[in-house]
Amino acid sequence: MQETNASVRVQKLDEAKDIIVELEEQKGMELGGPRGALFRAGGTVDSGQAYVGHMEKAMGQTAGLAIEGGYDYVASEAAQIIRDLQASQANDD
């Protein structure tokens, strides 16, 4: 079961990275804050609570920056990652 959770978390990391890259391309700049939080999430894939916290921070920052820039669809994608993580965590509890 732990291996399945880790593989799902890695998949979510990839999705989050794609969302950040998409926003970076739209804004024409690198987003250090979300990238840093995503990097920390990658280092905590085996630790559910820490992983979720870092992912929520990365996607929350991404959503905020997306809304500021008028990229609502990117904000929606980031928010969906957070919802998925929270639902997954609730199922684990």
PDB file of C-alpha atoms in Angstrom, residues 31-93:
ATOM      1  CA  LEU A  31       8.395  30.945  -9.969  1.00  0.00           C
ATOM      2  CA  GLY A  32      10.919  30.314  -7.201  1.00  0.00           C
ATOM      3  CA  GLY A  33       8.448  29.974  -4.314  1.00  0.00           C
ATOM      4  CA  PRO A  34       6.230  27.278  -5.808  1.00  0.00           C
ATOM      5  CA  ARG A  35       9.252  25.470  -7.269  1.00  0.00           C
ATOM      6  CA  GLY A  36      10.966  25.423  -3.854  1.00  0.00           C
ATOM      7  CA  ALA A  37       7.875  24.038  -2.127  1.00  0.00           C
ATOM      8  CA  LEU A  38       7.504  21.420  -4.870  1.00  0.00           C
ATOM      9  CA  PHE A  39      11.153  20.439  -4.439  1.00  0.00           C
ATOM     10  CA  ARG A  40      10.597  19.997  -0.691  1.00  0.00           C
ATOM     11  CA  ALA A  41       7.474  17.914  -1.418  1.00  0.00           C
ATOM     12  CA  GLY A  42       9.579  15.654  -3.618  1.00  0.00           C
ATOM     13  CA  GLY A  43      11.883  15.020  -0.671  1.00  0.00           C
ATOM     14  CA  THR A  44       8.982  13.982   1.553  1.00  0.00           C
ATOM     15  CA  VAL A  45       7.091  11.582  -0.734  1.00  0.00           C
ATOM     16  CA  ASP A  46       7.318   8.878   1.937  1.00  0.00           C
ATOM     17  CA  SER A  47       6.000  11.164   4.686  1.00  0.00           C
ATOM     18  CA  GLY A  48       2.321  11.795   3.982  1.00  0.00           C
ATOM     19  CA  GLN A  49       1.662  14.807   6.197  1.00  0.00           C
ATOM     20  CA  ALA A  50       4.838  16.715   5.270  1.00  0.00           C
ATOM     21  CA  TYR A  51       4.341  15.913   1.579  1.00  0.00           C
ATOM     22  CA  VAL A  52       0.770  17.216   1.587  1.00  0.00           C
ATOM     23  CA  GLY A  53       1.823  20.370   3.413  1.00  0.00           C
ATOM     24  CA  HIS A  54       4.528  21.173   0.864  1.00  0.00           C
ATOM     25  CA  MET A  55       2.234  20.364  -2.059  1.00  0.00           C
ATOM     26  CA  GLU A  56      -0.525  22.556  -0.634  1.00  0.00           C
ATOM     27  CA  LYS A  57       1.957  25.397  -0.275  1.00  0.00           C
ATOM     28  CA  ALA A  58       3.287  24.962  -3.825  1.00  0.00           C
ATOM     29  CA  MET A  59      -0.150  24.767  -5.405  1.00  0.00           C
ATOM     30  CA  GLY A  60      -1.580  27.508  -3.172  1.00  0.00           C
ATOM     31  CA  GLN A  61       1.189  29.882  -4.223  1.00  0.00           C
ATOM     32  CA  THR A  62       0.724  28.858  -7.850  1.00  0.00           C
ATOM     33  CA  ALA A  63      -3.032  29.427  -7.673  1.00  0.00           C
ATOM     34  CA  GLY A  64      -2.519  32.854  -6.101  1.00  0.00           C
ATOM     35  CA  LEU A  65      -0.028  33.928  -8.743  1.00  0.00           C
ATOM     36  CA  ALA A  66      -2.278  32.580 -11.477  1.00  0.00           C
ATOM     37  CA  ILE A  67      -5.274  34.541 -10.181  1.00  0.00           C
ATOM     38  CA  GLU A  68      -3.167  37.717  -9.926  1.00  0.00           C
ATOM     39  CA  GLY A  69      -2.127  37.256 -13.550  1.00  0.00           C
ATOM     40  CA  GLY A  70      -5.633  36.476 -14.781  1.00  0.00           C
ATOM     41  CA  TYR A  71      -4.906  32.810 -15.530  1.00  0.00           C
ATOM     42  CA  ASP A  72      -7.973  31.382 -13.830  1.00  0.00           C
ATOM     43  CA  TYR A  73      -7.752  28.018 -15.598  1.00  0.00           C
ATOM     44  CA  VAL A  74      -4.249  27.488 -14.152  1.00  0.00           C
ATOM     45  CA  ALA A  75      -5.519  28.457 -10.701  1.00  0.00           C
ATOM     46  CA  SER A  76      -8.317  25.930 -11.118  1.00  0.00           C
ATOM     47  CA  GLU A  77      -5.837  23.172 -12.017  1.00  0.00           C
ATOM     48  CA  ALA A  78      -3.707  23.994  -8.962  1.00  0.00           C
ATOM     49  CA  ALA A  79      -6.776  24.008  -6.714  1.00  0.00           C
ATOM     50  CA  GLN A  80      -7.801  20.610  -8.087  1.00  0.00           C
ATOM     51  CA  ILE A  81      -4.445  19.142  -7.052  1.00  0.00           C
ATOM     52  CA  ILE A  82      -5.036  20.437  -3.509  1.00  0.00           C
ATOM     53  CA  ARG A  83      -8.542  18.937  -3.438  1.00  0.00           C
ATOM     54  CA  ASP A  84      -7.222  15.593  -4.699  1.00  0.00           C
ATOM     55  CA  LEU A  85      -4.489  15.542  -2.051  1.00  0.00           C
ATOM     56  CA  GLN A  86      -6.892  16.400   0.745  1.00  0.00           C
ATOM     57  CA  ALA A  87      -9.329  13.708  -0.386  1.00  0.00           C
ATOM     58  CA  SER A  88      -6.528  11.169  -0.604  1.00  0.00           C
ATOM     59  CA  GLN A  89      -5.278  12.101   2.853  1.00  0.00           C
ATOM     60  CA  ALA A  90      -8.801  11.806   4.299  1.00  0.00           C
ATOM     61  CA  ASN A  91      -9.058   8.313   2.820  1.00  0.00           C
ATOM     62  CA  ASP A  92      -5.715   7.361   4.399  1.00  0.00           C
ATOM     63  CA  ASP A  93      -6.847   8.489   7.864  1.00  0.00           C
TER      64      ASP A  93
END
